[in-house]
Amino acid sequence: MNWLLGLVMLMAACSIGYLLWRMLGWRLRRHRALADLERVADMDDLARLLCSFSLKSNGRQAATLGEWQQRMQKEIEMQGLSELTRTLEAALYGNGQTEFGRVLNQARQCLATARPKP
């Protein structure tokens, strides 16, 4: 009888651990990405960081900003995603007149609003 109680307690502990990981895991990944933004030196670094960002634990790096944007639109709710992608692509491949600090702040605000879709 004691072994059955132990088994039930072990299953309950695993279930609680799994639920905590689901609730906190994406928040930790978002927090880590926001902290990594502080070490970004230029537009290329910012693009690489964004392409590797995902709230999923097994998220793979996107090859392009467009691919990353499409994946984010499927996976998460994020304010300003389209604008951020357009601004960064214009800075990287356009006239290059965009101020880095402004794009970095835009990325910071965008990532801060990231939440998984229900």
PDB file of C-alpha atoms in Angstrom:
ATOM      1  CA  MET A   1       0.000   0.000   0.000  1.00  0.00           C
ATOM      2  CA  ASN A   2       2.859   2.383   0.783  1.00  0.00           C
ATOM      3  CA  TRP A   3       4.370   1.801  -2.639  1.00  0.00           C
ATOM      4  CA  LEU A   4       1.079   2.807  -4.252  1.00  0.00           C
ATOM      5  CA  LEU A   5       0.990   6.040  -2.255  1.00  0.00           C
ATOM      6  CA  GLY A   6       4.610   6.686  -3.232  1.00  0.00           C
ATOM      7  CA  LEU A   7       3.804   6.087  -6.900  1.00  0.00           C
ATOM      8  CA  VAL A   8       0.843   8.494  -6.760  1.00  0.00           C
ATOM      9  CA  MET A   9       2.996  11.138  -5.067  1.00  0.00           C
ATOM     10  CA  LEU A  10       5.724  10.676  -7.681  1.00  0.00           C
ATOM     11  CA  MET A  11       3.208  11.081 -10.506  1.00  0.00           C
ATOM     12  CA  ALA A  12       1.757  14.186  -8.854  1.00  0.00           C
ATOM     13  CA  ALA A  13       5.228  15.686  -8.442  1.00  0.00           C
ATOM     14  CA  CYS A  14       6.061  14.999 -12.109  1.00  0.00           C
ATOM     15  CA  SER A  15       2.778  16.548 -13.215  1.00  0.00           C
ATOM     16  CA  ILE A  16       3.364  19.657 -11.134  1.00  0.00           C
ATOM     17  CA  GLY A  17       6.928  19.918 -12.450  1.00  0.00           C
ATOM     18  CA  TYR A  18       5.711  19.644 -16.018  1.00  0.00           C
ATOM     19  CA  LEU A  19       3.056  22.328 -15.478  1.00  0.00           C
ATOM     20  CA  LEU A  20       5.610  24.654 -13.874  1.00  0.00           C
ATOM     21  CA  TRP A  21       7.975  24.110 -16.805  1.00  0.00           C
ATOM     22  CA  ARG A  22       5.185  24.931 -19.269  1.00  0.00           C
ATOM     23  CA  MET A  23       4.251  28.082 -17.330  1.00  0.00           C
ATOM     24  CA  LEU A  24       7.788  29.321 -16.676  1.00  0.00           C
ATOM     25  CA  GLY A  25       9.838  27.929 -19.564  1.00  0.00           C
ATOM     26  CA  TRP A  26       8.697  30.421 -22.205  1.00  0.00           C
ATOM     27  CA  ARG A  27       9.121  33.284 -19.753  1.00  0.00           C
ATOM     28  CA  LEU A  28      12.724  32.259 -19.094  1.00  0.00           C
ATOM     29  CA  ARG A  29      13.453  32.054 -22.843  1.00  0.00           C
ATOM     30  CA  ARG A  30      11.928  35.514 -23.371  1.00  0.00           C
ATOM     31  CA  HIS A  31      13.887  36.930 -20.422  1.00  0.00           C
ATOM     32  CA  ARG A  32      17.113  35.422 -21.803  1.00  0.00           C
ATOM     33  CA  ALA A  33      16.474  36.952 -25.236  1.00  0.00           C
ATOM     34  CA  LEU A  34      15.798  40.371 -23.692  1.00  0.00           C
ATOM     35  CA  ALA A  35      19.057  40.092 -21.743  1.00  0.00           C
ATOM     36  CA  ASP A  36      20.899  39.089 -24.929  1.00  0.00           C
ATOM     37  CA  LEU A  37      19.659  42.282 -26.594  1.00  0.00           C
ATOM     38  CA  GLU A  38      21.946  44.226 -24.252  1.00  0.00           C
ATOM     39  CA  ARG A  39      24.987  42.585 -25.894  1.00  0.00           C
ATOM     40  CA  VAL A  40      23.935  43.223 -29.506  1.00  0.00           C
ATOM     41  CA  ALA A  41      26.480  45.431 -31.277  1.00  0.00           C
ATOM     42  CA  ASP A  42      24.978  46.047 -34.718  1.00  0.00           C
ATOM     43  CA  MET A  43      22.075  45.303 -37.064  1.00  0.00           C
ATOM     44  CA  ASP A  44      23.564  41.983 -38.184  1.00  0.00           C
ATOM     45  CA  ASP A  45      23.840  40.782 -34.572  1.00  0.00           C
ATOM     46  CA  LEU A  46      20.267  41.878 -33.954  1.00  0.00           C
ATOM     47  CA  ALA A  47      19.013  39.975 -37.000  1.00  0.00           C
ATOM     48  CA  ARG A  48      20.873  36.817 -35.881  1.00  0.00           C
ATOM     49  CA  LEU A  49      19.456  37.105 -32.368  1.00  0.00           C
ATOM     50  CA  LEU A  50      15.904  37.540 -33.634  1.00  0.00           C
ATOM     51  CA  CYS A  51      16.226  34.653 -36.090  1.00  0.00           C
ATOM     52  CA  SER A  52      17.262  32.390 -33.220  1.00  0.00           C
ATOM     53  CA  PHE A  53      14.503  33.593 -30.852  1.00  0.00           C
ATOM     54  CA  SER A  54      11.630  31.267 -30.063  1.00  0.00           C
ATOM     55  CA  LEU A  55       9.472  30.681 -27.021  1.00  0.00           C
ATOM     56  CA  LYS A  56       9.555  26.943 -27.729  1.00  0.00           C
ATOM     57  CA  SER A  57      12.291  24.930 -26.084  1.00  0.00           C
ATOM     58  CA  ASN A  58      13.198  23.164 -29.322  1.00  0.00           C
ATOM     59  CA  GLY A  59      12.959  26.221 -31.581  1.00  0.00           C
ATOM     60  CA  ARG A  60      15.440  26.207 -34.434  1.00  0.00           C
ATOM     61  CA  GLN A  61      17.102  29.242 -35.945  1.00  0.00           C
ATOM     62  CA  ALA A  62      15.330  30.750 -38.938  1.00  0.00           C
ATOM     63  CA  ALA A  63      17.365  31.328 -42.090  1.00  0.00           C
ATOM     64  CA  THR A  64      15.826  34.753 -42.794  1.00  0.00           C
ATOM     65  CA  LEU A  65      13.865  37.426 -40.992  1.00  0.00           C
ATOM     66  CA  GLY A  66      10.859  36.641 -43.191  1.00  0.00           C
ATOM     67  CA  GLU A  67      10.936  32.976 -42.172  1.00  0.00           C
ATOM     68  CA  TRP A  68      11.290  33.995 -38.522  1.00  0.00           C
ATOM     69  CA  GLN A  69       8.334  36.384 -38.818  1.00  0.00           C
ATOM     70  CA  GLN A  70       6.119  33.685 -40.336  1.00  0.00           C
ATOM     71  CA  ARG A  71       7.041  31.228 -37.588  1.00  0.00           C
ATOM     72  CA  MET A  72       6.427  33.812 -34.873  1.00  0.00           C
ATOM     73  CA  GLN A  73       3.013  34.670 -36.319  1.00  0.00           C
ATOM     74  CA  LYS A  74       2.048  30.990 -36.037  1.00  0.00           C
ATOM     75  CA  GLU A  75       3.517  30.359 -32.580  1.00  0.00           C
ATOM     76  CA  ILE A  76       3.143  33.512 -30.518  1.00  0.00           C
ATOM     77  CA  GLU A  77       1.305  36.752 -29.958  1.00  0.00           C
ATOM     78  CA  MET A  78       3.688  39.678 -30.279  1.00  0.00           C
ATOM     79  CA  GLN A  79       2.916  43.358 -30.765  1.00  0.00           C
ATOM     80  CA  GLY A  80       4.828  45.147 -33.509  1.00  0.00           C
ATOM     81  CA  LEU A  81       6.287  42.052 -35.162  1.00  0.00           C
ATOM     82  CA  SER A  82       5.597  43.108 -38.760  1.00  0.00           C
ATOM     83  CA  GLU A  83       6.887  46.636 -38.163  1.00  0.00           C
ATOM     84  CA  LEU A  84      10.057  45.349 -36.510  1.00  0.00           C
ATOM     85  CA  THR A  85      10.765  42.975 -39.390  1.00  0.00           C
ATOM     86  CA  ARG A  86      10.167  45.689 -41.996  1.00  0.00           C
ATOM     87  CA  THR A  87      12.353  48.206 -40.158  1.00  0.00           C
ATOM     88  CA  LEU A  88      15.210  45.772 -39.653  1.00  0.00           C
ATOM     89  CA  GLU A  89      15.099  44.520 -43.248  1.00  0.00           C
ATOM     90  CA  ALA A  90      15.145  48.129 -44.489  1.00  0.00           C
ATOM     91  CA  ALA A  91      18.140  48.852 -42.269  1.00  0.00           C
ATOM     92  CA  LEU A  92      20.005  45.761 -43.437  1.00  0.00           C
ATOM     93  CA  TYR A  93      19.136  45.717 -47.120  1.00  0.00           C
ATOM     94  CA  GLY A  94      17.773  49.183 -47.825  1.00  0.00           C
ATOM     95  CA  ASN A  95      19.351  52.583 -47.561  1.00  0.00           C
ATOM     96  CA  GLY A  96      20.946  51.915 -44.146  1.00  0.00           C
ATOM     97  CA  GLN A  97      19.678  55.242 -42.764  1.00  0.00           C
ATOM     98  CA  THR A  98      17.832  53.642 -39.821  1.00  0.00           C
ATOM     99  CA  GLU A  99      19.255  54.454 -36.399  1.00  0.00           C
ATOM    100  CA  PHE A 100      20.457  51.316 -34.583  1.00  0.00           C
ATOM    101  CA  GLY A 101      19.267  52.465 -31.153  1.00  0.00           C
ATOM    102  CA  ARG A 102      15.731  52.984 -32.434  1.00  0.00           C
ATOM    103  CA  VAL A 103      15.586  49.500 -33.988  1.00  0.00           C
ATOM    104  CA  LEU A 104      17.037  47.981 -30.821  1.00  0.00           C
ATOM    105  CA  ASN A 105      14.359  49.668 -28.694  1.00  0.00           C
ATOM    106  CA  GLN A 106      11.699  48.490 -31.128  1.00  0.00           C
ATOM    107  CA  ALA A 107      13.013  44.910 -30.800  1.00  0.00           C
ATOM    108  CA  ARG A 108      13.080  45.213 -27.014  1.00  0.00           C
ATOM    109  CA  GLN A 109       9.450  46.384 -26.920  1.00  0.00           C
ATOM    110  CA  CYS A 110       8.377  43.707 -29.366  1.00  0.00           C
ATOM    111  CA  LEU A 111      10.031  40.817 -27.491  1.00  0.00           C
ATOM    112  CA  ALA A 112       8.697  42.077 -24.172  1.00  0.00           C
ATOM    113  CA  THR A 113       5.136  41.520 -25.435  1.00  0.00           C
ATOM    114  CA  ALA A 114       5.786  37.964 -26.715  1.00  0.00           C
ATOM    115  CA  ARG A 115       3.381  35.338 -25.371  1.00  0.00           C
ATOM    116  CA  PRO A 116       2.610  31.845 -26.666  1.00  0.00           C
ATOM    117  CA  LYS A 117      -0.676  31.451 -28.490  1.00  0.00           C
ATOM    118  CA  PRO A 118      -3.206  29.434 -26.507  1.00  0.00           C
TER     119      PRO A 118
END
